[in-house]
Amino acid sequence: MKNHYTLRWMFFIGGLAILACGVALTIKGQSYGVGSWDVLHVGLYQSLGLTIGTWSILLGLLIIILSAIVLKELPKIGTIMNMALTGLFIDFFNAIIPDVHTAVGQLICFVSGVIILGIGDAIYITANLGAGPRDSLMLIAVERLKLSITVARTAMEFLVAVTGYLIGGPIGLGTVIMVFVLGPVIQISFKYTERFYQYLTKEKVVVVVEEEVKQNV
């Protein structure tokens, strides 16, 4: 059991690292656009300084605090680690991956980034050690506003992208593509990460979803 718990943390941290690498690659190909939240992170970076990863952490921390106030419960350790590690990993990969200036090179970075991001997301989800702060915010909207997950996620992504664009964040066709492509990439990847985890542990992967959230899908 102890070995299984260690393996879960390896999946969790490794998944976040891979996810962050994908984010960094989409940022290198940002002439095609980046994910909605990264539009905001990059916009804040360009307007106020600091780093993209730092803004990811700061906004995640703000969401965690607001979520704790609304839900009247402390966040899970996995949620806090998700917030901190993702931002740190984004800055790390953003620093070591060279900037790309050609259209073809940026396209390769963007496409590979989306795929890698989706795979990393699936790996960390497999560990089931806590949702990221932004996913928690979506679930609050579902529960409190009685919205479906689709409506809550789409509305949140739209508002964040528009806000980021207004302060100088890179938005483009790729931003729209990610809204529709990232989900299927995660879903397909999860089937394989789930099987691999089960092969290693002989245990079934159980990703917990709140019952009231299920009823609003």
PDB file of C-alpha atoms in Angstrom:
ATOM      1  CA  MET A   1       0.000   0.000   0.000  1.00  0.00           C
ATOM      2  CA  LYS A   2       2.853   2.366   0.861  1.00  0.00           C
ATOM      3  CA  ASN A   3       4.455   1.693  -2.522  1.00  0.00           C
ATOM      4  CA  HIS A   4       1.132   2.427  -4.224  1.00  0.00           C
ATOM      5  CA  TYR A   5       0.847   5.746  -2.396  1.00  0.00           C
ATOM      6  CA  THR A   6       4.389   6.657  -3.476  1.00  0.00           C
ATOM      7  CA  LEU A   7       3.508   5.740  -7.056  1.00  0.00           C
ATOM      8  CA  ARG A   8       0.443   7.991  -6.919  1.00  0.00           C
ATOM      9  CA  TRP A   9       2.633  10.926  -5.909  1.00  0.00           C
ATOM     10  CA  MET A  10       5.038  10.075  -8.721  1.00  0.00           C
ATOM     11  CA  PHE A  11       2.143  10.163 -11.179  1.00  0.00           C
ATOM     12  CA  PHE A  12       0.891  13.417  -9.643  1.00  0.00           C
ATOM     13  CA  ILE A  13       4.199  15.312  -9.690  1.00  0.00           C
ATOM     14  CA  GLY A  14       5.337  13.801 -12.980  1.00  0.00           C
ATOM     15  CA  GLY A  15       2.008  14.657 -14.582  1.00  0.00           C
ATOM     16  CA  LEU A  16       2.251  18.266 -13.427  1.00  0.00           C
ATOM     17  CA  ALA A  17       5.789  18.521 -14.830  1.00  0.00           C
ATOM     18  CA  ILE A  18       4.677  17.155 -18.208  1.00  0.00           C
ATOM     19  CA  LEU A  19       1.609  19.411 -18.181  1.00  0.00           C
ATOM     20  CA  ALA A  20       3.808  22.459 -17.474  1.00  0.00           C
ATOM     21  CA  CYS A  21       6.167  21.467 -20.292  1.00  0.00           C
ATOM     22  CA  GLY A  22       3.169  21.467 -22.624  1.00  0.00           C
ATOM     23  CA  VAL A  23       2.116  24.906 -21.380  1.00  0.00           C
ATOM     24  CA  ALA A  24       5.636  26.245 -21.958  1.00  0.00           C
ATOM     25  CA  LEU A  25       5.639  24.859 -25.502  1.00  0.00           C
ATOM     26  CA  THR A  26       2.307  26.539 -26.305  1.00  0.00           C
ATOM     27  CA  ILE A  27       3.771  29.788 -24.961  1.00  0.00           C
ATOM     28  CA  LYS A  28       6.751  29.381 -27.320  1.00  0.00           C
ATOM     29  CA  GLY A  29       4.200  29.037 -30.138  1.00  0.00           C
ATOM     30  CA  GLN A  30       2.024  31.858 -28.841  1.00  0.00           C
ATOM     31  CA  SER A  31       1.586  33.540 -32.235  1.00  0.00           C
ATOM     32  CA  TYR A  32      -1.110  30.876 -32.699  1.00  0.00           C
ATOM     33  CA  GLY A  33      -2.580  31.630 -29.268  1.00  0.00           C
ATOM     34  CA  VAL A  34      -2.342  29.935 -25.883  1.00  0.00           C
ATOM     35  CA  GLY A  35      -4.823  28.431 -23.438  1.00  0.00           C
ATOM     36  CA  SER A  36      -7.370  30.775 -21.851  1.00  0.00           C
ATOM     37  CA  TRP A  37      -5.683  30.989 -18.448  1.00  0.00           C
ATOM     38  CA  ASP A  38      -2.276  31.419 -20.057  1.00  0.00           C
ATOM     39  CA  VAL A  39      -3.637  34.384 -22.044  1.00  0.00           C
ATOM     40  CA  LEU A  40      -4.201  35.993 -18.651  1.00  0.00           C
ATOM     41  CA  HIS A  41      -0.876  34.822 -17.180  1.00  0.00           C
ATOM     42  CA  VAL A  42       1.106  36.118 -20.172  1.00  0.00           C
ATOM     43  CA  GLY A  43      -0.889  39.362 -20.209  1.00  0.00           C
ATOM     44  CA  LEU A  44      -0.105  39.990 -16.545  1.00  0.00           C
ATOM     45  CA  TYR A  45       3.561  39.135 -17.146  1.00  0.00           C
ATOM     46  CA  GLN A  46       3.805  41.577 -20.041  1.00  0.00           C
ATOM     47  CA  SER A  47       1.935  44.320 -18.189  1.00  0.00           C
ATOM     48  CA  LEU A  48       3.285  44.005 -14.643  1.00  0.00           C
ATOM     49  CA  GLY A  49       6.433  41.916 -14.799  1.00  0.00           C
ATOM     50  CA  LEU A  50       7.305  38.944 -12.552  1.00  0.00           C
ATOM     51  CA  THR A  51       7.135  35.613 -14.438  1.00  0.00           C
ATOM     52  CA  ILE A  52       4.369  33.653 -16.132  1.00  0.00           C
ATOM     53  CA  GLY A  53       4.735  30.857 -13.579  1.00  0.00           C
ATOM     54  CA  THR A  54       4.581  33.337 -10.705  1.00  0.00           C
ATOM     55  CA  TRP A  55       1.296  34.736 -11.986  1.00  0.00           C
ATOM     56  CA  SER A  56      -0.019  31.191 -12.334  1.00  0.00           C
ATOM     57  CA  ILE A  57       0.833  30.622  -8.663  1.00  0.00           C
ATOM     58  CA  LEU A  58      -0.568  33.962  -7.450  1.00  0.00           C
ATOM     59  CA  LEU A  59      -3.879  33.554  -9.266  1.00  0.00           C
ATOM     60  CA  GLY A  60      -4.087  29.950  -8.099  1.00  0.00           C
ATOM     61  CA  LEU A  61      -3.499  31.079  -4.506  1.00  0.00           C
ATOM     62  CA  LEU A  62      -6.229  33.714  -4.821  1.00  0.00           C
ATOM     63  CA  ILE A  63      -8.657  31.097  -6.146  1.00  0.00           C
ATOM     64  CA  ILE A  64      -7.745  28.692  -3.335  1.00  0.00           C
ATOM     65  CA  ILE A  65      -8.414  31.379  -0.715  1.00  0.00           C
ATOM     66  CA  LEU A  66     -11.753  32.333  -2.292  1.00  0.00           C
ATOM     67  CA  SER A  67     -12.733  28.669  -2.607  1.00  0.00           C
ATOM     68  CA  ALA A  68     -11.894  28.040   1.040  1.00  0.00           C
ATOM     69  CA  ILE A  69     -14.054  31.004   2.080  1.00  0.00           C
ATOM     70  CA  VAL A  70     -17.002  29.942  -0.084  1.00  0.00           C
ATOM     71  CA  LEU A  71     -16.817  26.248   0.785  1.00  0.00           C
ATOM     72  CA  LYS A  72     -15.777  26.874   4.409  1.00  0.00           C
ATOM     73  CA  GLU A  73     -13.191  24.119   4.256  1.00  0.00           C
ATOM     74  CA  LEU A  74      -9.427  23.945   3.964  1.00  0.00           C
ATOM     75  CA  PRO A  75      -7.940  23.021   0.579  1.00  0.00           C
ATOM     76  CA  LYS A  76      -6.410  19.595   0.015  1.00  0.00           C
ATOM     77  CA  ILE A  77      -2.638  19.294   0.032  1.00  0.00           C
ATOM     78  CA  GLY A  78      -2.793  18.118  -3.578  1.00  0.00           C
ATOM     79  CA  THR A  79      -4.547  21.334  -4.620  1.00  0.00           C
ATOM     80  CA  ILE A  80      -1.880  23.477  -2.952  1.00  0.00           C
ATOM     81  CA  MET A  81       0.947  21.441  -4.477  1.00  0.00           C
ATOM     82  CA  ASN A  82      -0.780  21.589  -7.867  1.00  0.00           C
ATOM     83  CA  MET A  83      -0.806  25.387  -7.659  1.00  0.00           C
ATOM     84  CA  ALA A  84       2.831  25.726  -6.574  1.00  0.00           C
ATOM     85  CA  LEU A  85       4.479  23.018  -8.670  1.00  0.00           C
ATOM     86  CA  THR A  86       2.706  23.898 -11.920  1.00  0.00           C
ATOM     87  CA  GLY A  87       3.889  27.511 -11.731  1.00  0.00           C
ATOM     88  CA  LEU A  88       7.452  26.494 -10.861  1.00  0.00           C
ATOM     89  CA  PHE A  89       7.572  23.899 -13.622  1.00  0.00           C
ATOM     90  CA  ILE A  90       6.198  26.400 -16.184  1.00  0.00           C
ATOM     91  CA  ASP A  91       8.999  28.865 -15.381  1.00  0.00           C
ATOM     92  CA  PHE A  92      11.579  26.061 -15.496  1.00  0.00           C
ATOM     93  CA  PHE A  93      10.570  24.783 -18.928  1.00  0.00           C
ATOM     94  CA  ASN A  94       9.986  28.316 -20.235  1.00  0.00           C
ATOM     95  CA  ALA A  95      13.611  29.083 -19.321  1.00  0.00           C
ATOM     96  CA  ILE A  96      15.227  25.978 -20.835  1.00  0.00           C
ATOM     97  CA  ILE A  97      13.166  25.734 -24.041  1.00  0.00           C
ATOM     98  CA  PRO A  98      14.590  28.196 -26.575  1.00  0.00           C
ATOM     99  CA  ASP A  99      12.403  30.861 -28.163  1.00  0.00           C
ATOM    100  CA  VAL A 100      11.171  30.024 -31.661  1.00  0.00           C
ATOM    101  CA  HIS A 101      10.751  32.762 -34.253  1.00  0.00           C
ATOM    102  CA  THR A 102       9.669  30.962 -37.438  1.00  0.00           C
ATOM    103  CA  ALA A 103       6.020  30.286 -38.232  1.00  0.00           C
ATOM    104  CA  VAL A 104       6.654  26.564 -38.782  1.00  0.00           C
ATOM    105  CA  GLY A 105       8.650  26.275 -35.569  1.00  0.00           C
ATOM    106  CA  GLN A 106       5.944  28.007 -33.544  1.00  0.00           C
ATOM    107  CA  LEU A 107       3.291  25.774 -35.094  1.00  0.00           C
ATOM    108  CA  ILE A 108       5.285  22.678 -34.084  1.00  0.00           C
ATOM    109  CA  CYS A 109       5.666  24.067 -30.565  1.00  0.00           C
ATOM    110  CA  PHE A 110       1.964  24.811 -30.283  1.00  0.00           C
ATOM    111  CA  VAL A 111       0.709  21.458 -31.588  1.00  0.00           C
ATOM    112  CA  SER A 112       3.198  19.418 -29.557  1.00  0.00           C
ATOM    113  CA  GLY A 113       2.442  21.591 -26.524  1.00  0.00           C
ATOM    114  CA  VAL A 114      -1.281  20.867 -26.665  1.00  0.00           C
ATOM    115  CA  ILE A 115      -0.658  17.118 -26.930  1.00  0.00           C
ATOM    116  CA  ILE A 116       1.923  17.069 -24.121  1.00  0.00           C
ATOM    117  CA  LEU A 117      -0.282  19.261 -21.930  1.00  0.00           C
ATOM    118  CA  GLY A 118      -3.183  16.854 -22.380  1.00  0.00           C
ATOM    119  CA  ILE A 119      -1.034  13.818 -21.585  1.00  0.00           C
ATOM    120  CA  GLY A 120       0.330  15.484 -18.446  1.00  0.00           C
ATOM    121  CA  ASP A 121      -3.165  16.426 -17.351  1.00  0.00           C
ATOM    122  CA  ALA A 122      -4.297  12.804 -17.730  1.00  0.00           C
ATOM    123  CA  ILE A 123      -1.325  11.512 -15.724  1.00  0.00           C
ATOM    124  CA  TYR A 124      -1.916  13.856 -12.788  1.00  0.00           C
ATOM    125  CA  ILE A 125      -5.660  13.148 -12.846  1.00  0.00           C
ATOM    126  CA  THR A 126      -4.881   9.422 -12.622  1.00  0.00           C
ATOM    127  CA  ALA A 127      -3.184  10.029  -9.258  1.00  0.00           C
ATOM    128  CA  ASN A 128      -6.438  11.509  -7.868  1.00  0.00           C
ATOM    129  CA  LEU A 129      -4.653  13.558  -5.206  1.00  0.00           C
ATOM    130  CA  GLY A 130      -6.555  16.816  -5.626  1.00  0.00           C
ATOM    131  CA  ALA A 131      -7.911  19.019  -8.400  1.00  0.00           C
ATOM    132  CA  GLY A 132      -6.133  22.192  -9.426  1.00  0.00           C
ATOM    133  CA  PRO A 133      -7.473  25.502  -8.086  1.00  0.00           C
ATOM    134  CA  ARG A 134      -9.016  26.448 -11.424  1.00  0.00           C
ATOM    135  CA  ASP A 135     -10.915  23.168 -11.623  1.00  0.00           C
ATOM    136  CA  SER A 136     -12.110  23.768  -8.071  1.00  0.00           C
ATOM    137  CA  LEU A 137     -13.421  27.183  -9.113  1.00  0.00           C
ATOM    138  CA  MET A 138     -15.350  25.566 -11.946  1.00  0.00           C
ATOM    139  CA  LEU A 139     -16.923  23.035  -9.572  1.00  0.00           C
ATOM    140  CA  ILE A 140     -17.993  25.846  -7.224  1.00  0.00           C
ATOM    141  CA  ALA A 141     -19.741  27.555 -10.139  1.00  0.00           C
ATOM    142  CA  VAL A 142     -21.473  24.279 -10.967  1.00  0.00           C
ATOM    143  CA  GLU A 143     -22.627  23.740  -7.394  1.00  0.00           C
ATOM    144  CA  ARG A 144     -23.580  27.281  -6.372  1.00  0.00           C
ATOM    145  CA  LEU A 145     -24.928  28.635  -9.674  1.00  0.00           C
ATOM    146  CA  LYS A 146     -26.546  25.334 -10.753  1.00  0.00           C
ATOM    147  CA  LEU A 147     -24.728  25.361 -14.075  1.00  0.00           C
ATOM    148  CA  SER A 148     -23.624  22.393 -16.131  1.00  0.00           C
ATOM    149  CA  ILE A 149     -19.906  21.668 -16.232  1.00  0.00           C
ATOM    150  CA  THR A 150     -19.881  22.575 -19.936  1.00  0.00           C
ATOM    151  CA  VAL A 151     -21.491  25.986 -19.360  1.00  0.00           C
ATOM    152  CA  ALA A 152     -19.400  26.761 -16.271  1.00  0.00           C
ATOM    153  CA  ARG A 153     -16.116  25.788 -17.954  1.00  0.00           C
ATOM    154  CA  THR A 154     -16.880  27.614 -21.202  1.00  0.00           C
ATOM    155  CA  ALA A 155     -17.987  30.802 -19.417  1.00  0.00           C
ATOM    156  CA  MET A 156     -14.921  30.770 -17.173  1.00  0.00           C
ATOM    157  CA  GLU A 157     -12.520  30.162 -20.060  1.00  0.00           C
ATOM    158  CA  PHE A 158     -14.163  32.945 -22.119  1.00  0.00           C
ATOM    159  CA  LEU A 159     -14.036  35.545 -19.328  1.00  0.00           C
ATOM    160  CA  VAL A 160     -10.433  34.712 -18.461  1.00  0.00           C
ATOM    161  CA  ALA A 161      -9.312  34.842 -22.105  1.00  0.00           C
ATOM    162  CA  VAL A 162     -11.028  38.194 -22.728  1.00  0.00           C
ATOM    163  CA  THR A 163      -9.528  39.677 -19.568  1.00  0.00           C
ATOM    164  CA  GLY A 164      -6.071  38.442 -20.562  1.00  0.00           C
ATOM    165  CA  TYR A 165      -6.456  39.795 -24.098  1.00  0.00           C
ATOM    166  CA  LEU A 166      -7.447  43.241 -22.812  1.00  0.00           C
ATOM    167  CA  ILE A 167      -4.179  43.505 -20.864  1.00  0.00           C
ATOM    168  CA  GLY A 168      -2.033  42.299 -23.746  1.00  0.00           C
ATOM    169  CA  GLY A 169      -2.177  38.501 -23.619  1.00  0.00           C
ATOM    170  CA  PRO A 170      -1.755  36.502 -26.872  1.00  0.00           C
ATOM    171  CA  ILE A 171      -5.059  35.197 -28.169  1.00  0.00           C
ATOM    172  CA  GLY A 172      -5.544  33.483 -31.506  1.00  0.00           C
ATOM    173  CA  LEU A 173      -7.055  30.569 -33.376  1.00  0.00           C
ATOM    174  CA  GLY A 174      -5.036  28.227 -31.175  1.00  0.00           C
ATOM    175  CA  THR A 175      -6.866  29.510 -28.104  1.00  0.00           C
ATOM    176  CA  VAL A 176     -10.172  28.448 -29.632  1.00  0.00           C
ATOM    177  CA  ILE A 177      -8.717  25.148 -30.851  1.00  0.00           C
ATOM    178  CA  MET A 178      -7.531  24.283 -27.341  1.00  0.00           C
ATOM    179  CA  VAL A 179     -11.054  24.697 -25.977  1.00  0.00           C
ATOM    180  CA  PHE A 180     -12.276  21.914 -28.275  1.00  0.00           C
ATOM    181  CA  VAL A 181      -9.159  19.736 -28.692  1.00  0.00           C
ATOM    182  CA  LEU A 182      -7.644  19.602 -25.209  1.00  0.00           C
ATOM    183  CA  GLY A 183     -10.577  17.726 -23.670  1.00  0.00           C
ATOM    184  CA  PRO A 184     -10.448  14.828 -26.161  1.00  0.00           C
ATOM    185  CA  VAL A 185      -6.635  14.629 -25.819  1.00  0.00           C
ATOM    186  CA  ILE A 186      -6.996  14.318 -22.042  1.00  0.00           C
ATOM    187  CA  GLN A 187      -9.785  11.750 -22.375  1.00  0.00           C
ATOM    188  CA  ILE A 188      -7.834   9.555 -24.807  1.00  0.00           C
ATOM    189  CA  SER A 189      -4.634   9.870 -22.769  1.00  0.00           C
ATOM    190  CA  PHE A 190      -6.442   9.001 -19.543  1.00  0.00           C
ATOM    191  CA  LYS A 191      -7.438   5.597 -20.930  1.00  0.00           C
ATOM    192  CA  TYR A 192      -3.767   4.698 -21.330  1.00  0.00           C
ATOM    193  CA  THR A 193      -2.515   6.267 -18.091  1.00  0.00           C
ATOM    194  CA  GLU A 194      -5.325   4.471 -16.246  1.00  0.00           C
ATOM    195  CA  ARG A 195      -4.345   1.119 -17.749  1.00  0.00           C
ATOM    196  CA  PHE A 196      -0.668   1.715 -16.994  1.00  0.00           C
ATOM    197  CA  TYR A 197      -1.424   2.614 -13.372  1.00  0.00           C
ATOM    198  CA  GLN A 198      -3.621  -0.467 -12.992  1.00  0.00           C
ATOM    199  CA  TYR A 199      -0.864  -2.622 -14.517  1.00  0.00           C
ATOM    200  CA  LEU A 200       1.654  -1.323 -11.979  1.00  0.00           C
ATOM    201  CA  THR A 201      -0.589  -1.482  -8.898  1.00  0.00           C
ATOM    202  CA  LYS A 202      -3.295  -4.011  -9.815  1.00  0.00           C
ATOM    203  CA  GLU A 203      -5.744  -1.409  -8.452  1.00  0.00           C
ATOM    204  CA  LYS A 204      -8.577   0.344 -10.244  1.00  0.00           C
ATOM    205  CA  VAL A 205      -8.262   4.097 -10.728  1.00  0.00           C
ATOM    206  CA  VAL A 206     -11.098   5.949  -9.032  1.00  0.00           C
ATOM    207  CA  VAL A 207     -11.459   9.652  -9.832  1.00  0.00           C
ATOM    208  CA  VAL A 208     -13.919  11.116  -7.346  1.00  0.00           C
ATOM    209  CA  VAL A 209     -16.587  13.515  -8.583  1.00  0.00           C
ATOM    210  CA  GLU A 210     -19.039  15.142  -6.185  1.00  0.00           C
ATOM    211  CA  GLU A 211     -22.532  13.698  -6.581  1.00  0.00           C
ATOM    212  CA  GLU A 212     -24.167  17.108  -6.869  1.00  0.00           C
ATOM    213  CA  VAL A 213     -21.733  17.959  -9.664  1.00  0.00           C
ATOM    214  CA  LYS A 214     -22.634  14.769 -11.542  1.00  0.00           C
ATOM    215  CA  GLN A 215     -26.287  15.759 -11.414  1.00  0.00           C
ATOM    216  CA  ASN A 216     -25.541  19.080 -13.103  1.00  0.00           C
ATOM    217  CA  VAL A 217     -23.557  17.706 -16.042  1.00  0.00           C
TER     218      VAL A 217
END
